[in-house]
């Protein structure tokens, strides 16, 4: 699979050391995109719109209330937050879920780690289809789970027959499907997810299928959510995050929906009191404003679709996006294009297949700055 090229090197674990570092960690760099002070930062798929003053006020009040009890441990099963998440998903996707079917953690990264802790491990395999999110193999590595990357097609779609054959060959205990996919932005049709679920059901010993919908709220009209498949597939988990659509990247709240049996298994591997009282308070306050925050999602969808049209009109290849970012190319020297944009104050991501670049959807002003810089750098 293709990993991000712009990880941060300062803390690399390299060279001789007296520390008993696990061999598979020696010489590796920590995951992370550059955090540079630039006028236009469009590299990490953040929501460019800060919460409104009313949201800020309500979050602050909720945090103040939580602070009065910080001498006590938080609710380790956070049932009130899970109930709020269930109510939100019912409104957003039309899928009714019980509190016992929701789980949350510090970002969807920790949700994924819980999944690999519970269903991966030594002698087990996690499988996905590249190019996809470059943290997936790291979750596998960190849980001593074998990693296999199957292939996507040239248009970044997933051939159901290829998926079936790959699952049958490797017999994974976990299959990770990002939809919309990162870094391509492409979503999977329901038929493809059903094909994967069918193949996973044939794996001896069982296989959990995880559909990562971190960008699910940005999907185009008519693109379904895998949440609709939960009732008939107890080995399916659908993960979401509040970082993107809710604009809460700094709060670190991710969650998933699944069967009660699957969620209860995650409760076994979670650390005690892993979700702080402050985090729970922030998430619940934001969920109370979900209608307001989702209105921003509509504006970002429109901005994304207009950007796709603009890029294609200038002769560039663009992957169809259901996310809040766009993958575009092809460039003989993509690093030179990336650097040329950075020199003009616009930071995007050098990630994914060779020749491609990824830009997050920003405000109209940020998008115009990106367009102007790209025209200069690429001679469009």
Coordinates of C-alpha atoms in Angstrom, one line a residue:
X1 CA 0.0 0.0 0.0
X2 CA 1.1 3.6 -0.4
X3 CA 2.0 5.4 2.8
X4 CA 2.1 9.2 3.3
X5 CA 5.4 10.7 2.3
X6 CA 5.3 13.7 4.5
X7 CA 5.6 12.2 8.0
X8 CA 7.5 14.1 10.6
X9 CA 11.1 12.9 11.1
X10 CA 12.1 14.6 14.3
X11 CA 11.2 11.7 16.6
X12 CA 12.5 8.8 14.4
X13 CA 13.5 5.7 16.3
X14 CA 16.9 5.1 14.6
X15 CA 20.4 4.0 15.3
X16 CA 21.8 1.8 18.1
X17 CA 20.0 2.1 21.3
X18 CA 20.1 0.4 24.7
X19 CA 16.4 0.4 24.9
X20 CA 14.6 -2.9 24.2
X21 CA 12.6 -1.5 21.2
X22 CA 10.4 -4.0 19.5
X23 CA 12.3 -5.0 16.3
X24 CA 9.3 -4.1 14.1
X25 CA 9.5 -0.5 15.4
X26 CA 13.2 0.1 14.9
X27 CA 13.9 2.8 12.3
X28 CA 10.3 3.9 11.9
X29 CA 9.0 7.4 11.8
X30 CA 5.8 8.5 13.6
X31 CA 2.7 9.2 11.6
X32 CA 1.8 12.8 11.0
X33 CA 1.4 15.5 8.4
X34 CA 3.4 18.7 8.5
X35 CA 2.1 21.3 10.9
X36 CA 3.3 24.5 9.2
X37 CA 2.4 28.1 9.8
X38 CA 1.0 29.0 6.3
X39 CA -1.8 31.3 5.2
X40 CA -3.8 28.4 3.6
X41 CA -3.6 25.0 5.2
X42 CA -5.5 22.4 3.1
X43 CA -3.6 19.2 4.0
X44 CA -5.3 17.3 6.8
X45 CA -9.0 17.3 5.8
X46 CA -10.1 19.6 8.6
X47 CA -13.4 21.4 8.6
X48 CA -12.4 25.0 7.8
X49 CA -15.3 26.5 9.7
X50 CA -14.8 27.1 13.4
X51 CA -17.8 26.4 15.7
X52 CA -20.3 29.3 16.0
X53 CA -20.1 31.5 19.1
X54 CA -23.3 29.8 20.4
X55 CA -21.7 26.4 20.1
X56 CA -18.5 27.7 21.7
X57 CA -20.6 29.1 24.6
X58 CA -22.5 25.9 25.1
X59 CA -19.4 23.8 25.0
X60 CA -17.7 26.1 27.5
X61 CA -20.7 25.8 29.8
X62 CA -20.7 22.0 29.5
X63 CA -17.0 21.8 30.2
X64 CA -17.3 24.1 33.2
X65 CA -20.0 21.9 34.6
X66 CA -17.8 18.8 34.0
X67 CA -14.9 20.6 35.7
X68 CA -16.8 20.8 38.9
X69 CA -16.6 17.0 39.2
X70 CA -13.1 16.4 37.9
X71 CA -12.1 14.9 41.3
X72 CA -14.2 11.9 40.3
X73 CA -13.6 9.5 37.5
X74 CA -15.9 9.9 34.4
X75 CA -18.7 7.6 33.4
X76 CA -16.7 4.8 32.0
X77 CA -19.6 3.6 29.8
X78 CA -20.7 7.1 28.8
X79 CA -24.3 6.0 28.2
X80 CA -25.6 9.5 27.8
X81 CA -23.2 10.3 25.0
X82 CA -24.0 7.0 23.3
X83 CA -27.7 7.8 23.5
X84 CA -27.0 11.2 21.9
X85 CA -24.9 9.5 19.1
X86 CA -27.8 7.1 18.4
X87 CA -30.2 10.0 18.1
X88 CA -27.9 11.8 15.7
X89 CA -27.4 8.7 13.5
X90 CA -31.2 8.2 13.3
X91 CA -31.6 11.8 12.1
X92 CA -28.6 11.7 9.7
X93 CA -29.0 8.2 8.2
X94 CA -32.5 7.1 9.2
X95 CA -31.0 4.1 11.0
X96 CA -32.3 3.4 14.5
X97 CA -29.8 2.0 17.0
X98 CA -29.8 1.1 20.7
X99 CA -27.4 2.7 23.1
X100 CA -25.7 -0.7 23.5
X101 CA -24.8 -0.6 19.8
X102 CA -22.7 2.5 20.0
X103 CA -19.1 2.9 21.2
X104 CA -16.8 6.0 21.4
X105 CA -13.2 6.7 22.0
X106 CA -10.5 9.4 21.5
X107 CA -10.9 9.8 17.8
X108 CA -11.7 7.1 15.3
X109 CA -8.0 6.2 15.6
X110 CA -8.6 4.8 19.0
X111 CA -11.8 3.1 17.9
X112 CA -9.8 1.3 15.2
X113 CA -7.1 0.4 17.7
X114 CA -9.8 -1.1 19.9
X115 CA -11.0 -3.2 17.0
X116 CA -7.6 -4.6 16.2
X117 CA -6.9 -5.2 19.9
X118 CA -10.1 -7.2 20.1
X119 CA -10.1 -9.1 16.8
X120 CA -6.5 -8.9 15.6
X121 CA -3.3 -10.1 17.4
X122 CA -0.5 -12.6 16.8
X123 CA -1.4 -15.3 14.3
X124 CA -4.2 -13.1 12.9
X125 CA -4.5 -11.0 9.8
X126 CA -6.0 -7.6 9.0
X127 CA -6.7 -6.8 5.3
X128 CA -7.6 -3.8 3.3
X129 CA -7.3 -2.6 -0.3
X130 CA -4.7 -0.1 -1.4
X131 CA -4.5 2.8 -1.8
X132 CA -6.2 3.5 1.4
X133 CA -5.7 5.2 4.8
X134 CA -2.0 4.8 5.8
X135 CA -2.7 4.3 9.5
X136 CA -4.4 0.9 8.9
X137 CA -1.1 -1.0 8.7
X138 CA 0.1 0.9 11.7
X139 CA -2.9 -0.3 13.8
X140 CA -2.0 -3.8 12.7
X141 CA 1.7 -3.4 13.5
X142 CA 0.9 -2.0 17.0
X143 CA -1.3 -5.0 17.8
X144 CA 1.1 -7.6 16.3
X145 CA -1.5 -8.4 13.6
X146 CA -0.3 -9.5 10.2
X147 CA -1.1 -6.9 7.4
X148 CA -2.2 -7.6 3.9
X149 CA -3.1 -5.0 1.3
X150 CA -5.1 -6.1 -1.7
X151 CA -5.5 -4.0 -4.7
X152 CA -8.1 -1.5 -6.0
X153 CA -8.7 -0.9 -9.7
X154 CA -7.1 1.9 -11.7
X155 CA -10.2 4.2 -11.0
X156 CA -9.8 3.3 -7.2
X157 CA -13.0 1.2 -7.2
X158 CA -13.0 -2.2 -5.6
X159 CA -13.9 -5.2 -7.8
X160 CA -16.2 -7.5 -5.8
X161 CA -14.6 -10.6 -7.3
X162 CA -11.1 -9.4 -6.5
X163 CA -12.3 -8.7 -2.9
X164 CA -13.8 -12.1 -2.6
X165 CA -10.7 -13.9 -3.9
X166 CA -8.4 -11.9 -1.7
X167 CA -10.4 -12.6 1.5
X168 CA -10.6 -16.3 0.6
X169 CA -6.8 -16.4 0.1
X170 CA -5.8 -14.7 3.3
X171 CA -8.6 -15.6 5.7
X172 CA -8.4 -12.3 7.7
X173 CA -10.0 -11.8 11.1
X174 CA -10.5 -8.1 10.2
X175 CA -11.3 -6.4 6.9
X176 CA -11.0 -2.6 6.9
X177 CA -12.9 -0.7 4.2
X178 CA -12.7 3.1 4.1
X179 CA -15.8 4.5 2.4
X180 CA -15.4 7.3 1.4
X181 CA -11.8 6.2 1.0
X182 CA -8.8 8.2 2.1
X183 CA -6.8 9.4 0.1
X184 CA -9.0 8.9 -3.0
X185 CA -12.4 10.2 -1.7
X186 CA -14.3 7.4 -3.5
X187 CA -17.2 5.6 -1.8
X188 CA -18.1 1.9 -2.1
X189 CA -21.4 0.8 -3.5
X190 CA -23.6 -1.3 -1.2
X191 CA -23.3 -4.3 -3.6
X192 CA -19.5 -4.2 -3.1
X193 CA -19.8 -4.1 0.7
X194 CA -22.3 -6.9 0.6
X195 CA -19.8 -9.0 -1.4
X196 CA -17.1 -8.4 1.2
X197 CA -19.5 -9.3 4.0
X198 CA -20.5 -12.5 2.2
X199 CA -16.8 -13.5 1.7
X200 CA -16.0 -12.6 5.3
X201 CA -18.8 -14.9 6.5
X202 CA -17.0 -17.8 4.9
X203 CA -13.7 -17.2 6.8
X204 CA -13.1 -20.1 9.3
X205 CA -13.2 -18.7 12.8
X206 CA -15.1 -15.6 11.7
X207 CA -14.1 -12.2 10.3
X208 CA -15.2 -8.7 11.4
X209 CA -15.8 -6.1 8.5
X210 CA -15.2 -2.5 9.5
X211 CA -16.5 0.2 7.2
X212 CA -14.7 3.4 8.1
X213 CA -17.1 6.3 7.3
X214 CA -14.9 9.1 8.8
X215 CA -16.1 11.3 5.9
X216 CA -19.6 9.8 5.7
X217 CA -21.6 13.0 6.2
X218 CA -20.0 14.5 3.0
X219 CA -21.2 11.7 0.7
X220 CA -23.2 12.8 -2.3
X221 CA -26.9 12.5 -2.5
X222 CA -27.8 8.9 -3.3
X223 CA -24.7 7.4 -1.8
X224 CA -25.9 5.1 1.0
X225 CA -24.3 4.5 4.4
X226 CA -23.2 1.1 5.6
X227 CA -25.2 1.8 8.7
X228 CA -28.2 0.5 6.7
X229 CA -26.6 -3.0 6.7
X230 CA -26.1 -3.4 10.4
X231 CA -29.3 -5.1 11.3
X232 CA -28.6 -8.1 9.1
X233 CA -24.8 -8.3 9.7
X234 CA -23.7 -8.8 13.3
X235 CA -20.0 -9.0 12.2
X236 CA -20.2 -5.5 10.7
X237 CA -18.9 -2.3 12.4
X238 CA -19.4 1.2 11.0
X239 CA -17.1 3.9 12.3
X240 CA -17.5 7.6 12.3
X241 CA -15.8 10.7 13.7
X242 CA -16.8 14.1 15.0
X243 CA -13.5 15.6 13.7
X244 CA -14.7 16.3 10.1
X245 CA -18.4 17.1 9.7
X246 CA -18.7 18.5 13.3
X247 CA -15.5 20.5 13.0
X248 CA -14.2 19.0 16.3
X249 CA -10.8 17.7 15.2
X250 CA -9.3 19.3 18.4
X251 CA -11.8 17.4 20.6
X252 CA -10.8 13.9 19.5
X253 CA -14.1 12.1 19.4
X254 CA -14.7 9.0 17.3
X255 CA -17.3 6.3 17.5
X256 CA -18.8 3.3 15.9
X257 CA -22.1 1.4 15.5
X258 CA -22.2 -2.4 15.6
X259 CA -24.0 -5.3 17.2
X260 CA -24.2 -5.4 21.0
X261 CA -21.9 -8.4 21.1
X262 CA -19.2 -6.6 19.1
X263 CA -19.5 -3.5 21.2
X264 CA -19.3 -5.5 24.4
X265 CA -16.1 -7.1 23.1
X266 CA -14.5 -3.6 22.7
X267 CA -15.4 -2.8 26.3
X268 CA -13.1 -5.6 27.3
X269 CA -10.0 -4.1 25.7
X270 CA -10.6 -0.4 26.4
X271 CA -8.5 1.2 29.1
X272 CA -10.4 2.2 32.3
X273 CA -12.1 5.6 32.0
X274 CA -10.6 6.1 28.5
X275 CA -13.0 8.9 27.6
X276 CA -12.6 11.9 29.9
X277 CA -15.5 13.8 31.4
X278 CA -14.4 16.9 29.5
X279 CA -14.4 15.0 26.2
X280 CA -17.9 13.6 26.9
X281 CA -19.2 17.1 27.7
X282 CA -17.8 18.6 24.6
X283 CA -19.2 15.9 22.3
X284 CA -22.7 16.1 23.9
X285 CA -22.8 19.9 23.6
X286 CA -21.8 19.7 19.9
X287 CA -24.3 17.0 19.2
X288 CA -27.0 19.3 20.5
X289 CA -26.2 21.6 17.6
X290 CA -25.9 18.9 14.9
X291 CA -28.5 20.6 12.7
X292 CA -26.5 23.8 12.6
X293 CA -23.2 22.1 12.1
X294 CA -24.6 19.9 9.3
X295 CA -25.6 23.0 7.4
X296 CA -21.9 23.7 7.0
X297 CA -21.4 20.2 5.5
X298 CA -23.8 21.2 2.7
X299 CA -21.7 24.2 1.8
X300 CA -18.5 22.1 1.8
X301 CA -20.1 19.6 -0.5
X302 CA -21.0 22.3 -3.0
X303 CA -17.5 23.8 -2.7
X304 CA -16.0 20.3 -3.3
X305 CA -18.2 19.6 -6.4
X306 CA -17.3 23.0 -7.9
X307 CA -13.6 22.3 -7.3
X308 CA -13.8 18.9 -9.1
X309 CA -15.4 20.6 -12.1
X310 CA -12.8 23.3 -12.1
X311 CA -9.9 20.9 -11.9
X312 CA -11.3 18.6 -14.7
X313 CA -11.9 21.7 -16.9
X314 CA -8.2 22.3 -16.8
X315 CA -7.3 18.9 -18.0
X316 CA -6.5 17.2 -14.7
X317 CA -7.6 13.8 -13.6
X318 CA -9.8 13.9 -10.5
X319 CA -11.1 11.0 -8.5
X320 CA -14.9 11.2 -7.8
X321 CA -15.1 12.4 -4.2
X322 CA -17.7 11.8 -1.5
X323 CA -15.4 13.3 1.1
X324 CA -14.3 16.8 2.1
X325 CA -11.1 16.5 -0.1
X326 CA -10.2 15.9 -3.7
X327 CA -7.4 13.7 -5.2
X328 CA -6.1 15.1 -8.4
X329 CA -3.2 14.6 -10.9
X330 CA -1.4 13.4 -12.7
X331 CA 2.0 15.2 -12.4
X332 CA 5.4 13.9 -13.5
X333 CA 6.9 15.6 -10.5
X334 CA 4.2 16.0 -7.9
X335 CA 6.7 17.0 -5.2
X336 CA 7.7 20.0 -7.3
X337 CA 4.0 21.0 -7.6
X338 CA 3.5 20.5 -3.9
X339 CA 6.6 22.6 -3.1
X340 CA 5.5 25.3 -5.6
X341 CA 2.2 25.6 -3.8
X342 CA 3.8 25.7 -0.4
X343 CA 6.2 28.5 -1.6
X344 CA 3.0 30.5 -2.4
X345 CA 1.5 29.9 1.0
X346 CA -0.8 26.9 0.2
X347 CA -0.2 23.6 2.0
X348 CA -1.8 20.5 0.5
X349 CA -0.9 16.8 0.9
X350 CA 1.6 14.8 -1.1
X351 CA 0.0 11.4 -0.5
X352 CA -1.4 8.4 -2.3
X353 CA -0.4 6.9 -5.7
X354 CA 2.5 8.4 -7.6
X355 CA 1.6 11.5 -9.5
X356 CA -1.4 12.4 -7.4
X357 CA -1.9 15.2 -4.8
X358 CA -4.8 15.7 -2.3
X359 CA -6.3 19.0 -1.3
X360 CA -8.8 19.5 1.5
X361 CA -11.9 21.6 0.8
X362 CA -11.6 25.0 2.4
X363 CA -13.5 28.2 2.5
X364 CA -14.2 29.9 -0.8
X365 CA -11.3 32.3 -0.1
X366 CA -9.0 29.4 0.6
X367 CA -10.1 27.5 -2.5
X368 CA -9.5 30.6 -4.7
X369 CA -6.0 30.9 -3.2
X370 CA -5.3 27.3 -4.0
X371 CA -6.6 27.7 -7.6
X372 CA -4.5 30.8 -8.2
X373 CA -1.4 29.1 -6.9
X374 CA -2.0 25.9 -8.9
X375 CA -2.5 27.9 -12.1
X376 CA 0.9 29.5 -11.5
X377 CA 2.8 26.4 -10.5
X378 CA 1.3 23.9 -13.1
X379 CA 0.8 26.4 -15.9
X380 CA -2.9 25.5 -16.2

